[in-house]
Amino acid sequence: MPGLFLYKKLVKCYFLYTLVLLEMCRSGLTGRFRKPLYPYGYRRFESSHLRMTNKSENQIVRPPIVVILGHVDHGKTKILDYIRKTKVAEGESGGITQHIGAYQVEQNEKKITFLDTPGHEAFSALRSRGAKVADIAILVVAADEGIKPQTKEAIGILKEAEIPYVVAINKIDKDTAESQKVKAELAEEEVLIEEWGGKVPAVEVSAKSGQGMDELLDMILLLAELEELEADPDADAQGVIIESKLDNKKGLTATLLIKDGTLRKGNIVVSGSSICKVKSLEDFTFKQIDGAGPASAAITTGWNSAPHLGGKFVVVETPAEAKKLAKENTELAPPLLFVNESGAQNGEKKILKIAIKADVFSSLEAIDQVLKTIHSDEVGYVVLASGIGNISEGDVVSVAKDQGKIYGFRVGVENSAKGLAQREGVDIRTYEVIYEMIEDIKKDLSVLLDPEVKRIPLGKAKVLAVFKTTDRFQIVGGKIMSGKIIRGAMLEVIRGSNSVFQGKITQLQHNKADVEEVTEGLEFGIKFEGPQEVQEGDILEIYQEEKVTRSL
Ligand SMILES: Nc1nc2c(ncn2[C@@H]2O[C@H](COP(=O)(O)OP(=O)(O)OP(=O)(O)O)[C@@H](O)[C@H]2O)c(=O)[nH]1
Ligand SMILES: [Mg+2]
């Protein structure tokens, strides 16, 4: 096998080398050195030839945008940590990634832009958005766990996005690692890796020891070369909005992934119906910059409204143009969140009134998506207020009269809101981990469910005599056939094969003395409440009722 692998590599290198030579000759012959040769190796001859006529003279090879996808905890962030020599994974709340992250690294003097995505099921929108903007993907599968639900989801996303990807079989340092099993599971999902005669490259890695990481990076650069990623750094920027938040000091900010051109301070950007005169630009390390080139992510301030996540953005020349375009784009306004509250329309349901605040729009979007999956015929929720930013007095006011609850995800609570909530009896809770918040909302909804009443059988008795019958109660005597009878228990009267009625035992006697319990074989006297219809010879089924709280 290693021989075959080496042979394949040699063939690949020779192939690339020939193409580079061909390309150099062609460029030389036509006199068109379009590209500085080349931060990124070769371009495919035929297609670049076809493209030459309608491309600007300033095209350069741009860094690839690589999205990392995979099931929760399979090591996506740790792989990035190894590459960047950082320790992001260790500092994450709940040990999980909850935002899309954009980072740039340099490998062999070539830049690569990585998009880290969360693997937790709540963030499916982030994962598919990441794949939509990326050129290449890494599908991370932990060798000890194999294919899991979000691995399958990621495979589906990759097939839809039609981008090339490499499988990173991670955690091979672990004793429990079973790489071969993972490969077989991949084949079951119709991901046929090269070693198995397919087209998908797979690399076995350990983000802990670093084993296989160079090979993984080489593979990414190779896939990038095949993609012929080009951009014109002199052109106006265009790309996609990947995050948006409300910053306490800076106001609305949005993270832009620039696919082509360069974004500069002062540019006028339009995305959907939102406009931004770029007031400040930061790179992924939060350093102030004046411009952000192709394949970089930049945090921008100056937005008039929060742009739609995943929406495209363009740069226009004048404020008038921006206004015109934004107006034309009104149909591309951000989708409204929390509008399909479960069961608001059904008057029969018990409804929990809530307000939800989150740090960034993608968190709000994730919470909205998960809440929509809660289905119950008996209970539902209505979101009275939602948005990004700290929990404010206004949020408290919006739920106060309905005794609603406020849930905050990675946000603070303003002091004035705390005071008002105390006075109004409004419950405010904040969370750092999304599934803890969702679990709590489900619990609060479950409280509204009527409890399930469980019948716990205690014993059976036969009525031997009816001593007294009044309007309100009966006193009868009998003998325990099996089990026992307890004061305060319930009884069901059975005559023949029919259930006659149910009642509650209020007094229990044995040998004319009040007792708590009478057991099998003994005689007893009882007073019970309920319809006064017991007859001699009736069978009494004695039981207790237990209320069991239900959960969604
Ligand atoms: N032994 C071993 N542990 C690893 C390796 N890669 C990751 N881990 C551990 O696995 C856990 C999860 O790693 P993360 O990088 O946070 O996983 P993730 O895929 O980013 O998780 P989410 O972003 O929440 O989906 C951490 O405790 C890591 O230290 C590896 O190669 N070997
Ligand atoms: Mg992660």
Coordinates of C-alpha atoms and ligand atoms in Angstrom, one line a residue:
M1 CA 0.0 0.0 0.0
P2 CA 2.7 2.6 0.9
G3 CA 4.3 1.8 -2.5
L4 CA 1.1 2.5 -4.4
F5 CA 0.6 5.7 -2.4
L6 CA 4.1 7.0 -3.3
Y7 CA 3.6 6.0 -6.9
K8 CA 0.4 8.0 -7.0
K9 CA 2.1 11.0 -5.4
L10 CA 4.9 10.8 -8.0
V11 CA 2.4 10.7 -10.9
K12 CA 0.6 13.7 -9.3
C13 CA 3.8 15.7 -9.0
Y14 CA 4.9 14.9 -12.5
F15 CA 1.4 15.9 -13.8
L16 CA 1.6 19.2 -11.9
Y17 CA 5.1 19.9 -13.1
T18 CA 4.1 19.4 -16.8
L19 CA 1.1 21.7 -16.4
V20 CA 3.2 24.5 -14.8
L21 CA 5.7 24.2 -17.7
L22 CA 2.9 24.3 -20.3
E23 CA 1.3 27.3 -18.5
M24 CA 4.7 29.2 -18.4
C25 CA 5.2 28.6 -22.1
R26 CA 1.7 29.7 -22.9
S27 CA 1.9 32.9 -20.9
G28 CA 5.3 33.6 -22.3
L29 CA 4.1 33.0 -25.9
T30 CA 1.1 35.2 -25.6
G31 CA 3.0 37.8 -23.6
R32 CA 0.4 37.8 -20.9
F33 CA 1.9 37.2 -17.5
R34 CA -1.5 37.7 -15.9
K35 CA -0.4 36.4 -12.6
P36 CA 2.6 36.9 -10.5
L37 CA 3.9 33.3 -10.7
Y38 CA 2.5 32.0 -8.4
P39 CA 1.9 31.9 -4.7
Y40 CA -0.2 28.9 -5.6
G41 CA 1.5 26.8 -8.3
Y42 CA -0.2 25.9 -11.5
R43 CA -3.5 26.6 -13.2
R44 CA -5.3 24.1 -15.4
F45 CA -4.4 24.9 -19.0
E46 CA -7.7 24.5 -20.8
S47 CA -10.1 26.3 -18.5
S48 CA -7.7 29.2 -17.7
H49 CA -7.2 29.6 -21.4
L50 CA -11.0 29.8 -21.9
R51 CA -11.3 32.3 -19.1
M52 CA -8.5 34.6 -20.2
T53 CA -10.5 36.7 -22.5
N54 CA -13.0 38.0 -19.9
K55 CA -10.9 38.3 -16.8
S56 CA -9.1 41.4 -15.6
E57 CA -5.4 41.8 -15.9
N58 CA -5.0 41.8 -12.1
Q59 CA -6.0 38.3 -11.3
I60 CA -3.9 36.7 -8.7
V61 CA -4.2 33.3 -7.2
R62 CA -6.1 33.7 -3.9
P63 CA -5.9 31.6 -0.8
P64 CA -8.4 28.8 -0.5
I65 CA -11.3 29.1 1.9
V66 CA -11.5 25.8 3.8
V67 CA -14.4 24.9 5.9
I68 CA -14.0 22.3 8.7
L69 CA -17.1 20.1 9.2
G70 CA -17.9 17.1 11.4
H71 CA -19.7 15.7 14.4
V72 CA -19.4 17.4 17.8
D73 CA -16.1 16.8 19.6
H74 CA -14.4 15.0 16.7
G75 CA -11.6 17.4 16.9
K76 CA -12.2 20.2 14.3
T77 CA -11.0 23.0 16.6
K78 CA -8.2 21.0 17.9
I79 CA -6.9 20.4 14.3
L80 CA -7.0 24.1 13.8
D81 CA -5.3 24.7 17.1
Y82 CA -2.5 22.4 16.0
I83 CA -2.2 24.2 12.7
R84 CA -2.3 27.7 14.3
K85 CA -0.4 26.7 17.5
T86 CA -3.2 28.0 19.6
K87 CA -5.4 26.6 22.3
V88 CA -8.8 27.7 21.3
A89 CA -10.5 24.3 21.9
E90 CA -9.5 24.3 25.6
G91 CA -11.1 27.6 26.4
E92 CA -14.5 26.9 24.8
S93 CA -17.6 27.0 27.1
G94 CA -18.9 23.4 27.6
G95 CA -16.0 22.2 25.4
I96 CA -18.0 22.9 22.3
T97 CA -17.7 25.5 19.5
Q98 CA -20.7 27.7 19.2
H99 CA -19.8 30.2 16.5
I100 CA -18.4 30.1 13.0
G101 CA -14.7 31.1 13.3
A102 CA -12.5 32.4 10.5
Y103 CA -8.8 32.2 10.7
Q104 CA -5.9 32.5 8.3
V105 CA -2.7 30.5 8.5
E106 CA 0.4 30.2 6.4
Q107 CA 1.8 26.9 5.2
N108 CA 4.8 26.8 3.0
E109 CA 4.4 30.5 2.4
K110 CA 0.9 30.0 1.2
K111 CA -2.1 31.3 3.0
I112 CA -5.1 29.3 3.9
T113 CA -8.3 30.7 5.3
F114 CA -10.1 28.3 7.6
L115 CA -13.7 28.4 8.7
D116 CA -14.3 26.4 11.9
T117 CA -17.9 25.3 12.4
P118 CA -19.7 23.9 15.5
G119 CA -20.5 20.2 15.4
H120 CA -23.4 20.4 17.9
E121 CA -26.7 19.6 16.2
A122 CA -28.2 23.0 17.0
F123 CA -25.9 24.7 14.5
S124 CA -26.9 23.1 11.2
A125 CA -27.5 26.5 9.5
L126 CA -23.9 27.5 10.3
R127 CA -22.5 24.4 8.9
S128 CA -24.3 24.7 5.6
R129 CA -23.5 28.4 5.4
G130 CA -19.8 27.5 5.9
A131 CA -19.9 25.0 3.1
K132 CA -21.6 27.4 0.8
V133 CA -18.9 30.0 1.1
A134 CA -15.9 27.7 1.1
D135 CA -13.9 26.3 -1.8
I136 CA -12.7 23.2 -0.1
A137 CA -13.8 21.2 3.0
I138 CA -12.2 19.0 5.6
L139 CA -14.6 16.4 6.9
V140 CA -13.4 15.4 10.3
V141 CA -14.3 12.0 11.6
A142 CA -13.0 10.8 15.0
A143 CA -11.4 7.3 14.5
D144 CA -12.7 6.1 17.8
E145 CA -16.3 7.1 17.2
G146 CA -16.8 6.8 13.5
I147 CA -19.7 8.2 11.5
K148 CA -22.2 10.0 13.7
P149 CA -25.4 12.0 12.9
Q150 CA -23.7 15.3 12.2
T151 CA -21.0 13.5 10.1
K152 CA -23.9 12.3 7.9
E153 CA -25.4 15.7 7.9
A154 CA -22.0 17.2 6.8
I155 CA -21.7 14.6 4.0
G156 CA -25.1 15.7 2.7
I157 CA -24.1 19.3 2.9
L158 CA -20.9 18.6 1.0
K159 CA -22.7 16.7 -1.7
E160 CA -25.1 19.6 -2.1
A161 CA -22.4 22.3 -2.1
E162 CA -20.4 20.2 -4.6
I163 CA -17.0 21.3 -3.2
P164 CA -14.0 19.0 -3.1
Y165 CA -13.1 17.7 0.3
V166 CA -10.6 15.7 2.2
V167 CA -11.5 13.4 5.0
A168 CA -9.4 13.8 8.1
I169 CA -9.7 10.6 10.2
N170 CA -8.7 12.2 13.5
K171 CA -7.6 10.9 17.0
I172 CA -5.6 8.0 15.6
D173 CA -3.3 8.3 18.7
K174 CA -6.1 6.8 20.8
D175 CA -6.0 3.1 21.7
T176 CA -9.7 2.9 20.7
A177 CA -9.0 4.3 17.2
E178 CA -10.4 2.1 14.4
S179 CA -9.5 3.9 11.1
Q180 CA -10.4 0.9 8.9
K181 CA -13.9 0.8 10.4
V182 CA -14.3 4.5 9.7
K183 CA -13.3 3.9 6.1
A184 CA -15.9 1.2 5.8
E185 CA -18.6 3.4 7.4
L186 CA -17.6 6.2 4.9
A187 CA -18.2 3.8 2.0
E188 CA -21.6 3.0 3.4
E189 CA -22.4 6.7 3.2
E190 CA -21.1 6.7 -0.4
V191 CA -17.9 8.5 0.4
L192 CA -15.4 6.3 -1.3
I193 CA -11.9 7.2 -0.4
E194 CA -8.9 6.9 -2.7
E195 CA -7.5 3.9 -0.9
W196 CA -10.7 2.1 -1.6
G197 CA -10.7 3.0 -5.3
G198 CA -12.7 6.2 -4.9
K199 CA -11.9 9.8 -5.5
V200 CA -12.0 11.3 -2.0
P201 CA -8.6 11.8 -0.4
A202 CA -8.4 10.7 3.2
V203 CA -5.7 11.4 5.7
E204 CA -5.2 9.8 9.1
V205 CA -4.3 12.4 11.6
S206 CA -3.9 13.1 15.3
A207 CA -4.5 16.7 16.3
K208 CA -2.9 15.8 19.6
S209 CA 0.4 14.4 18.4
G210 CA 0.5 16.2 15.0
Q211 CA 0.8 12.9 13.1
G212 CA -0.4 13.3 9.5
M213 CA -1.0 17.0 9.8
D214 CA 1.6 18.0 7.2
E215 CA 0.0 15.5 4.8
L216 CA -3.4 17.0 5.5
L217 CA -2.2 20.5 4.8
D218 CA -0.4 19.4 1.6
M219 CA -3.6 17.8 0.5
I220 CA -5.5 21.0 1.1
L221 CA -3.0 23.0 -0.9
L222 CA -3.2 20.4 -3.7
L223 CA -7.0 20.6 -3.9
A224 CA -6.7 24.4 -3.8
E225 CA -4.4 24.3 -6.8
L226 CA -6.8 22.2 -8.7
E227 CA -9.6 24.7 -8.0
E228 CA -7.7 27.6 -9.7
L229 CA -8.8 30.1 -7.2
E230 CA -8.3 33.6 -8.5
A231 CA -9.2 37.1 -7.4
D232 CA -8.5 40.6 -8.3
P233 CA -7.2 42.5 -5.3
D234 CA -7.8 45.8 -7.0
A235 CA -11.5 45.2 -7.6
D236 CA -14.3 46.3 -5.3
A237 CA -14.9 43.7 -2.6
Q238 CA -17.7 41.1 -2.8
G239 CA -18.4 38.2 -0.7
V240 CA -20.7 36.8 2.0
I241 CA -21.8 37.9 5.5
I242 CA -20.9 35.2 8.0
E243 CA -21.8 36.7 11.3
S244 CA -23.4 39.7 12.8
K245 CA -23.6 41.0 16.3
L246 CA -24.4 44.0 18.5
D247 CA -21.3 45.2 20.3
N248 CA -21.8 47.3 23.4
K249 CA -19.2 49.8 22.3
K250 CA -19.1 49.6 18.5
G251 CA -22.8 49.0 17.8
L252 CA -23.7 46.7 15.0
T253 CA -20.8 44.7 13.6
A254 CA -20.7 42.1 10.8
T255 CA -18.1 39.6 9.8
L256 CA -17.6 39.6 6.1
L257 CA -15.8 36.9 4.1
I258 CA -14.3 38.5 1.1
K259 CA -14.3 36.3 -2.0
D260 CA -13.0 38.8 -4.5
G261 CA -11.6 42.3 -4.4
T262 CA -10.4 44.3 -1.4
L263 CA -12.6 45.9 1.2
R264 CA -11.4 49.2 2.4
K265 CA -12.3 51.6 5.2
G266 CA -14.8 54.1 3.9
N267 CA -16.3 51.7 1.3
I268 CA -20.0 51.6 1.0
V269 CA -21.3 48.1 1.3
V270 CA -24.8 46.8 0.6
S271 CA -26.1 43.4 1.6
G272 CA -29.7 42.7 1.2
S273 CA -31.5 45.8 2.6
S274 CA -28.6 46.7 4.9
I275 CA -26.1 49.4 4.2
C276 CA -22.7 50.0 5.8
K277 CA -20.3 52.8 5.3
V278 CA -17.3 50.9 6.6
K279 CA -16.2 52.9 9.7
S280 CA -13.6 50.4 10.9
L281 CA -12.1 47.1 9.8
E282 CA -10.6 44.4 11.9
D283 CA -8.9 41.2 10.9
F284 CA -9.6 37.8 12.5
T285 CA -7.2 38.7 15.3
F286 CA -9.2 41.8 16.0
K287 CA -6.4 44.0 14.8
Q288 CA -7.4 47.3 13.1
I289 CA -6.7 47.2 9.4
D290 CA -7.2 49.5 6.5
G291 CA -8.1 46.9 3.9
A292 CA -9.0 43.2 3.7
G293 CA -8.1 41.3 0.5
P294 CA -9.4 38.2 -1.2
A295 CA -10.2 35.2 1.0
S296 CA -9.9 37.1 4.2
A297 CA -12.5 37.7 6.9
A298 CA -13.0 41.2 8.2
I299 CA -15.1 42.5 11.0
T300 CA -16.9 45.7 9.9
T301 CA -18.7 48.5 11.8
G302 CA -21.0 51.2 10.4
W303 CA -24.1 49.1 9.6
N304 CA -27.5 50.8 9.5
S305 CA -29.2 47.4 10.2
A306 CA -28.0 43.9 10.8
P307 CA -27.3 42.2 7.5
H308 CA -28.8 38.8 6.7
L309 CA -26.4 35.9 7.6
G310 CA -25.3 34.1 4.5
G311 CA -26.3 37.1 2.3
K312 CA -24.0 38.3 -0.4
F313 CA -22.5 41.8 -0.2
V314 CA -21.2 44.2 -2.8
V315 CA -19.5 47.6 -2.7
V316 CA -21.1 50.5 -4.4
E317 CA -19.8 54.0 -5.3
T318 CA -22.3 56.4 -3.8
P319 CA -24.7 56.6 -0.9
A320 CA -27.5 57.2 -3.4
E321 CA -26.6 54.0 -5.3
A322 CA -26.5 52.1 -1.9
K323 CA -30.0 53.3 -1.0
K324 CA -31.4 52.4 -4.4
L325 CA -29.9 48.9 -4.3
A326 CA -31.0 48.3 -0.7
K327 CA -34.5 49.3 -1.6
E328 CA -34.5 46.9 -4.6
N329 CA -33.3 44.3 -2.2
T330 CA -36.0 44.6 0.4
E331 CA -37.3 41.2 -0.5
L332 CA -34.0 39.9 0.6
A333 CA -34.6 41.2 4.2
P334 CA -33.4 38.9 6.9
P335 CA -35.8 36.1 7.7
L336 CA -37.9 36.8 10.8
L337 CA -37.0 34.6 13.7
F338 CA -39.4 33.1 16.2
V339 CA -42.5 33.7 14.2
N340 CA -43.8 30.1 14.1
E341 CA -44.2 29.7 17.8
S342 CA -45.4 26.3 18.6
G343 CA -49.1 26.3 19.1
A344 CA -49.9 29.9 19.6
Q345 CA -52.8 29.4 17.2
N346 CA -54.2 26.5 19.3
G347 CA -56.3 27.9 22.2
E348 CA -56.3 24.5 23.9
K349 CA -52.6 24.6 24.6
K350 CA -50.8 25.9 27.7
I351 CA -48.4 28.6 26.5
L352 CA -45.1 29.7 28.0
K353 CA -44.4 33.3 27.3
I354 CA -40.7 34.0 26.8
A355 CA -38.1 36.5 25.7
I356 CA -34.8 35.4 24.1
K357 CA -31.6 37.4 23.8
A358 CA -28.3 36.2 22.3
D359 CA -24.8 37.4 21.6
V360 CA -24.9 37.1 17.8
F361 CA -27.4 36.6 15.1
S362 CA -26.3 33.0 14.3
S363 CA -26.9 32.0 17.9
L364 CA -30.4 33.4 17.7
E365 CA -30.9 31.6 14.5
A366 CA -29.7 28.3 16.1
I367 CA -32.0 28.7 19.1
D368 CA -34.9 29.5 16.8
Q369 CA -34.3 26.4 14.7
V370 CA -34.1 24.1 17.7
L371 CA -37.2 25.5 19.4
K372 CA -39.1 24.9 16.2
T373 CA -38.4 21.2 16.6
I374 CA -40.4 21.1 19.8
H375 CA -43.8 19.7 19.0
S376 CA -46.5 19.1 21.6
D377 CA -50.3 19.1 21.4
E378 CA -50.6 20.3 25.0
V379 CA -48.0 23.0 25.5
G380 CA -46.3 25.6 23.3
Y381 CA -44.4 28.9 23.6
V382 CA -44.7 32.4 22.3
V383 CA -41.6 34.6 22.0
L384 CA -42.7 38.1 23.1
A385 CA -39.2 39.7 22.6
S386 CA -36.0 38.5 20.9
G387 CA -32.9 40.0 19.7
I388 CA -29.1 40.3 20.1
G389 CA -27.5 42.2 23.0
N390 CA -27.9 42.3 26.7
I391 CA -31.1 41.7 28.5
S392 CA -32.7 45.1 29.0
E393 CA -35.6 46.7 31.0
G394 CA -37.6 46.6 27.8
D395 CA -37.3 42.8 27.6
V396 CA -38.6 42.5 31.2
V397 CA -41.5 44.8 30.4
S398 CA -42.4 42.7 27.4
V399 CA -43.0 39.6 29.4
A400 CA -43.9 41.0 32.8
K401 CA -47.7 41.0 32.5
D402 CA -47.7 37.4 31.3
Q403 CA -45.3 36.1 34.1
G404 CA -43.0 35.2 31.3
K405 CA -39.4 34.0 31.4
I406 CA -36.3 35.5 29.9
Y407 CA -33.5 33.4 28.5
G408 CA -30.1 34.9 27.6
F409 CA -27.4 33.1 25.7
R410 CA -24.0 34.6 26.2
V411 CA -25.3 38.0 27.2
G412 CA -25.3 40.1 30.3
V413 CA -28.3 41.5 32.2
E414 CA -28.5 45.3 32.6
N415 CA -28.8 46.4 36.2
S416 CA -32.0 48.2 35.6
A417 CA -33.4 45.0 34.1
K418 CA -32.3 43.0 37.2
G419 CA -34.2 45.4 39.5
L420 CA -37.3 45.5 37.4
A421 CA -37.4 41.7 37.0
Q422 CA -37.1 41.3 40.8
R423 CA -40.0 43.7 41.4
E424 CA -42.2 42.1 38.7
G425 CA -41.3 38.5 39.6
V426 CA -39.8 37.8 36.1
D427 CA -37.4 34.9 35.9
I428 CA -34.2 35.8 34.1
R429 CA -31.6 33.1 33.3
T430 CA -28.4 33.3 31.3
Y431 CA -26.4 30.5 29.7
E432 CA -23.0 30.0 28.1
V433 CA -23.8 26.7 26.5
I434 CA -26.6 26.4 24.0
Y435 CA -27.9 22.9 24.9
E436 CA -28.2 23.8 28.6
M437 CA -30.4 26.7 27.6
I438 CA -32.5 24.6 25.3
E439 CA -32.9 21.9 28.0
D440 CA -34.1 24.5 30.5
I441 CA -36.7 25.9 28.0
K442 CA -37.9 22.3 27.5
K443 CA -38.1 21.7 31.2
D444 CA -40.1 24.9 31.7
L445 CA -42.5 23.8 29.0
S446 CA -42.7 20.3 30.6
V447 CA -43.9 21.9 33.8
L448 CA -47.0 23.0 32.0
L449 CA -47.8 19.4 30.9
D450 CA -50.5 17.8 33.1
P451 CA -48.8 15.1 35.1
E452 CA -49.4 11.5 34.2
V453 CA -51.4 9.6 36.9
K454 CA -50.1 6.2 37.5
R455 CA -52.1 3.5 39.3
I456 CA -50.1 1.4 41.8
P457 CA -52.1 -1.7 42.8
L458 CA -52.0 -2.6 46.6
G459 CA -54.3 -5.5 47.0
K460 CA -57.8 -7.1 46.5
A461 CA -60.6 -7.6 49.1
K462 CA -64.1 -9.1 49.2
V463 CA -67.0 -7.2 50.7
L464 CA -68.6 -9.5 53.4
A465 CA -71.2 -7.0 54.8
V466 CA -72.6 -3.5 54.3
F467 CA -72.9 -1.9 57.8
K468 CA -74.1 1.6 57.1
T469 CA -75.1 3.7 54.1
T470 CA -75.7 7.5 54.3
D471 CA -75.9 10.3 51.7
R472 CA -72.2 10.9 51.8
F473 CA -70.4 7.6 52.8
Q474 CA -70.7 3.9 53.3
I475 CA -69.2 1.7 56.0
V476 CA -68.5 -1.9 54.9
G477 CA -66.7 -4.9 56.2
G478 CA -64.6 -7.4 54.2
K479 CA -61.5 -9.7 54.0
I480 CA -58.2 -9.1 52.2
M481 CA -57.8 -11.7 49.5
S482 CA -54.3 -10.5 48.5
G483 CA -51.9 -7.7 49.2
K484 CA -53.0 -5.1 51.6
I485 CA -55.3 -2.2 52.3
I486 CA -54.0 1.3 53.5
R487 CA -56.0 4.2 54.9
G488 CA -56.2 7.0 52.4
A489 CA -55.8 4.6 49.4
M490 CA -58.3 4.5 46.5
L491 CA -60.6 1.6 45.7
E492 CA -62.4 0.4 42.6
V493 CA -65.6 -1.6 43.1
I494 CA -65.9 -4.6 40.7
R495 CA -69.1 -6.5 40.4
G496 CA -68.9 -9.5 38.2
S497 CA -66.8 -8.3 35.3
N498 CA -67.9 -4.6 35.6
S499 CA -66.3 -1.7 37.3
V500 CA -69.0 0.0 39.3
F501 CA -67.2 3.1 40.7
Q502 CA -64.1 4.4 42.3
G503 CA -63.7 6.0 45.8
K504 CA -61.3 7.0 48.5
I505 CA -60.9 5.1 51.8
T506 CA -61.1 7.7 54.7
Q507 CA -61.2 5.3 57.7
L508 CA -59.8 1.8 58.2
Q509 CA -60.4 -0.5 61.2
H510 CA -59.3 -3.9 62.3
N511 CA -61.0 -5.5 65.3
K512 CA -62.9 -2.2 65.8
A513 CA -59.7 -0.2 66.2
D514 CA -58.5 2.4 63.8
V515 CA -55.4 1.2 61.9
E516 CA -53.2 2.4 59.1
E517 CA -52.9 -0.9 57.2
V518 CA -54.6 -4.4 57.1
T519 CA -52.8 -7.2 55.3
E520 CA -53.7 -10.4 53.5
G521 CA -56.1 -12.9 55.1
L522 CA -57.4 -10.4 57.8
E523 CA -60.8 -8.9 58.1
F524 CA -61.4 -5.1 58.1
G525 CA -63.9 -2.4 58.2
I526 CA -63.7 0.7 56.0
K527 CA -65.5 4.0 55.5
F528 CA -65.1 5.5 52.1
E529 CA -66.3 8.4 50.1
G530 CA -67.9 8.1 46.7
P531 CA -71.3 6.8 45.3
Q532 CA -72.9 4.7 48.0
E533 CA -73.5 1.6 46.0
V534 CA -71.3 -1.2 47.4
Q535 CA -73.0 -4.5 47.9
E536 CA -72.2 -7.7 49.7
G537 CA -70.0 -9.9 47.4
D538 CA -68.4 -7.0 45.5
I539 CA -64.6 -7.2 44.9
L540 CA -62.6 -4.1 45.9
E541 CA -59.4 -3.4 44.1
I542 CA -57.2 -1.3 46.3
Y543 CA -54.7 1.0 44.7
Q544 CA -52.8 4.3 45.2
E545 CA -52.3 7.0 42.6
E546 CA -49.0 8.5 41.8
K547 CA -48.5 11.7 39.8
V548 CA -45.6 11.5 37.4
T549 CA -44.3 14.7 35.8
R550 CA -43.8 14.3 32.1
S551 CA -41.2 15.8 29.9
L552 CA -41.2 16.9 26.3
Ligands
LIG1 N1 -6.5 12.0 21.9 C1 -6.9 12.9 21.1 N2 -7.9 13.8 21.5 C2 -8.3 14.8 20.6 C3 -7.8 14.8 19.3 N3 -8.4 15.8 18.6 C4 -9.2 16.4 19.5 N4 -9.2 15.8 20.7 C5 -9.9 16.1 21.9 O1 -11.3 15.9 21.6 C6 -12.1 16.9 22.3 C7 -12.9 17.7 21.3 O2 -12.1 18.4 20.5 P1 -12.6 19.7 19.7 O3 -11.5 20.2 18.8 O4 -13.1 20.7 20.7 O5 -13.8 19.1 18.9 P2 -14.7 19.9 17.9 O6 -14.9 19.0 16.7 O7 -14.1 21.2 17.5 O8 -16.0 20.1 18.7 P3 -17.2 21.1 18.4 O9 -16.7 22.3 17.8 O10 -17.9 21.3 19.6 O11 -18.1 20.3 17.4 C8 -11.1 17.8 23.0 O12 -11.0 17.3 24.4 C9 -9.8 17.5 22.3 O13 -8.7 17.7 23.2 C10 -6.8 13.9 18.9 O14 -6.3 13.8 17.8 N5 -6.4 13.0 19.8
MG2 MG -14.9 23.0 17.7

